[in-house]
Tab-separated table of C-alpha atoms in Angstrom:
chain	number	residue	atom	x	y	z
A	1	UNK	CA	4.164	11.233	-18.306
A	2	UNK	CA	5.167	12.490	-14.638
A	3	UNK	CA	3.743	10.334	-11.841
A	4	UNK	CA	3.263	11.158	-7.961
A	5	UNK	CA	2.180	8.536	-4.986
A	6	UNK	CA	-0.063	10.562	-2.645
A	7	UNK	CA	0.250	7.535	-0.360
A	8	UNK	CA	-3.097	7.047	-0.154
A	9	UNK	CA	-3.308	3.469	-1.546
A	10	UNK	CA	-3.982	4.558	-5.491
A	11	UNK	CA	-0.286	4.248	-6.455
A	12	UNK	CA	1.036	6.525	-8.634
A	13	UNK	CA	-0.866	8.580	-10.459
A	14	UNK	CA	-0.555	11.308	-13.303
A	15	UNK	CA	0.497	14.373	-11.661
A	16	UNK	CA	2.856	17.609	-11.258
A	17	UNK	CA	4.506	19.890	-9.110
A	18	UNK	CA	2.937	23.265	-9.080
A	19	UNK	CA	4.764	26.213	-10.630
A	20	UNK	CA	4.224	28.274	-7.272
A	21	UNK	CA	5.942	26.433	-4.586
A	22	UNK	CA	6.327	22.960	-6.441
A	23	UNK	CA	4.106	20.781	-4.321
A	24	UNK	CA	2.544	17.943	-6.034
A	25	UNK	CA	-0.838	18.379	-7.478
A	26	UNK	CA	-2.671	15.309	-9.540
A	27	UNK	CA	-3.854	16.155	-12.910
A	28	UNK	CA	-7.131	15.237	-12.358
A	29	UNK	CA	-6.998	18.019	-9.687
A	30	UNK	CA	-7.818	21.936	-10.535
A	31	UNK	CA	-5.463	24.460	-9.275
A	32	UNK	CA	-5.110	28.075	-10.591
A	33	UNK	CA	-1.792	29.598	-11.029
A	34	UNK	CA	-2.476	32.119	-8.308
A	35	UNK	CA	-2.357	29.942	-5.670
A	36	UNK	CA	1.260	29.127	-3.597
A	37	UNK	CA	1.516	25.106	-2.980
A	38	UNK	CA	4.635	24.505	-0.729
A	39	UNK	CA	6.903	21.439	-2.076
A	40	UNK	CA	5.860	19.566	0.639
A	41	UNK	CA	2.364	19.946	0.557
A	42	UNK	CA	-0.241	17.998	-1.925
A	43	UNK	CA	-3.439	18.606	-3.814
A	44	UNK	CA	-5.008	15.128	-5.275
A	45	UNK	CA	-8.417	13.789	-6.346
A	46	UNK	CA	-10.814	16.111	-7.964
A	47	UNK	CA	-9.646	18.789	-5.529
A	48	UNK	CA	-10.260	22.625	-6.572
A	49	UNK	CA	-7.945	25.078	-5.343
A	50	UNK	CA	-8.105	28.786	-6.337
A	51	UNK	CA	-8.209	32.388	-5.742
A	52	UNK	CA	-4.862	33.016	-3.982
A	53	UNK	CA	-5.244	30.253	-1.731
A	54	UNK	CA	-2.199	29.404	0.221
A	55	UNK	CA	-1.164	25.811	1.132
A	56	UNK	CA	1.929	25.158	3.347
A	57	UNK	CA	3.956	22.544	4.893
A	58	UNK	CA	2.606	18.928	4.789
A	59	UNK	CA	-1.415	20.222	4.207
A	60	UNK	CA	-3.281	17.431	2.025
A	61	UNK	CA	-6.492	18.991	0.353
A	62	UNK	CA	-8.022	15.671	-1.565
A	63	UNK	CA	-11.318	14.535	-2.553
A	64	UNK	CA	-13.577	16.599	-4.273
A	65	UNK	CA	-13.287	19.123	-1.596
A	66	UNK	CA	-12.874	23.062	-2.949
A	67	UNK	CA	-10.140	25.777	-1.068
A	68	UNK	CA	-10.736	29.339	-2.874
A	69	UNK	CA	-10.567	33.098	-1.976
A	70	UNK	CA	-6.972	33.654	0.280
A	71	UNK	CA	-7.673	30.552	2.385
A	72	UNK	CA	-4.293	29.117	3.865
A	73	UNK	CA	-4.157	25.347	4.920
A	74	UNK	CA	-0.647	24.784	6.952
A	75	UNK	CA	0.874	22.361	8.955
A	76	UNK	CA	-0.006	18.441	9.133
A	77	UNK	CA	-3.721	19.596	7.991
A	78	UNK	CA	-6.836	17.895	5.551
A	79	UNK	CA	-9.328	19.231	4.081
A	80	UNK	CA	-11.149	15.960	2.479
A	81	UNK	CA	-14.272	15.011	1.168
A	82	UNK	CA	-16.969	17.240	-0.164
A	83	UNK	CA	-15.877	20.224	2.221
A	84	UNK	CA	-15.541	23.897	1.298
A	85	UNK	CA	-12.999	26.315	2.803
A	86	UNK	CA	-13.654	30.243	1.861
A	87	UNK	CA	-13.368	33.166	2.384
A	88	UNK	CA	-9.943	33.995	4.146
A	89	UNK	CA	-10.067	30.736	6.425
A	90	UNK	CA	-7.395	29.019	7.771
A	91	UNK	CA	-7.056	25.670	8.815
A	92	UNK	CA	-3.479	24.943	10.592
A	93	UNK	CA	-1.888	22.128	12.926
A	94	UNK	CA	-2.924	18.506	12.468
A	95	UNK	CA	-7.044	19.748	11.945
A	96	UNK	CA	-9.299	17.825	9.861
A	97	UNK	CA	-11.914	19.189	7.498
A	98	UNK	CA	-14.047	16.734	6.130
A	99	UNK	CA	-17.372	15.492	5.047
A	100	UNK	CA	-19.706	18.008	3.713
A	101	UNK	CA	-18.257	20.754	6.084
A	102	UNK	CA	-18.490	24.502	5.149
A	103	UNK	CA	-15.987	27.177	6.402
A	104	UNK	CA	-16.858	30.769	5.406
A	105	UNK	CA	-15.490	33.981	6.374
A	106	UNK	CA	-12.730	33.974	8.997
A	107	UNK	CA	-12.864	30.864	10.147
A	108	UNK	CA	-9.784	29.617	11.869
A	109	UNK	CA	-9.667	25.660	12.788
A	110	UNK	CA	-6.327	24.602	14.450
A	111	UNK	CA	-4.808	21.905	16.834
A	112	UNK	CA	-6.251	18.257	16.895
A	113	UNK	CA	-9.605	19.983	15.809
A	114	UNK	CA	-11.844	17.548	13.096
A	115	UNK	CA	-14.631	18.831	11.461
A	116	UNK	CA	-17.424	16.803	9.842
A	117	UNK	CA	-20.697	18.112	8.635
A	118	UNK	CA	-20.571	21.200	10.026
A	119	UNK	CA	-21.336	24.431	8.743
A	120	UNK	CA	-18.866	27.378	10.384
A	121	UNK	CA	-18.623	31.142	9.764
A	122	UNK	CA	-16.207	33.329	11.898
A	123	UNK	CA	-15.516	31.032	14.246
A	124	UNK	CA	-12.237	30.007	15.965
A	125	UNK	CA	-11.379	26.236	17.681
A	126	UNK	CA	-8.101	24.850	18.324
C-alpha cells in the first residue's frame, strides 16, 4: 500500500498520485479521471473533485469540501471544510475557502482573500 503525508498532523495516510498531473490524492478522497491535479498540488480528506476541474501548483482542497464543473484552484490556495466551488470558479494566490462557503458561477477569489460562510456568485475579490 502507497502512503502520502499531507502535513497536516495525520501522518501518512493511504493515498496516490493522480493519473492526470500526478498530485497526491488520499484514497479516502473522490476524484474523477477528468480532472488535471498538478504534482505539486493535493486533494485529502473526504474531498470531491470532478467535472474537469483543474488544480495547479501547491492548491490543497481537504475536508469534505466539493470542487466540480471546470473550477481551477492555483497557486498557494485552500478550499477546506464543508465549502463548494462551481461552476467555472477560480480561486488563485494564497486565498482561503472555507467553512460552509458557496462559490457559484464565475466567481474569482484571489490574493490574501479568506472566505468563511459566505455565499458568492459572480463576484471578483483579490
Amino acid at each position: 500500500m502507497t502512503t502520502y503525508d499531507f502535513g497536516d498532523g495525520a501522518g501518512p495516510v493511504p493515498a496516490h498520485q493522480h493519473a492526470n498531473g500526478g498530485g497526491w490524492v488520499a484514497d479516502t478522497a473522490v476524484v474523477d479521471d477528468s480532472v488535471w491535479i498538478d504534482s505539486t498540488a493535493k486533494v485529502y480528506g473526504n474531498a470531491w473533485v470532478c467535472d474537469d476541474a483543474w488544480i495547479y501548483e501547491q492548491a490543497q482542497i481537504r475536508g469534505d469540501c466539493f470542487v466540480g464543473h471546470e473550477t481551477q484552484c492555483l497557486g498557494n490556495c485552500i478550499v477546506e471544510g464543508t465549502s463548494r466551488v462551481d461552476g467555472e470558479s477560480r480561486v488563485y494566490g494564497n486565498a482561503i475557502i472555507r467553512g460552509a462557503s458557496e462559490l457559484y458561477g464565475c466567481t474569482f477569489i484571489g490574493g490574501n482573500q479568506v472566505v468563511e460562510d459566505e455565499i458568492l456568485h459572480d463576484e471578483q475579490r483579490s
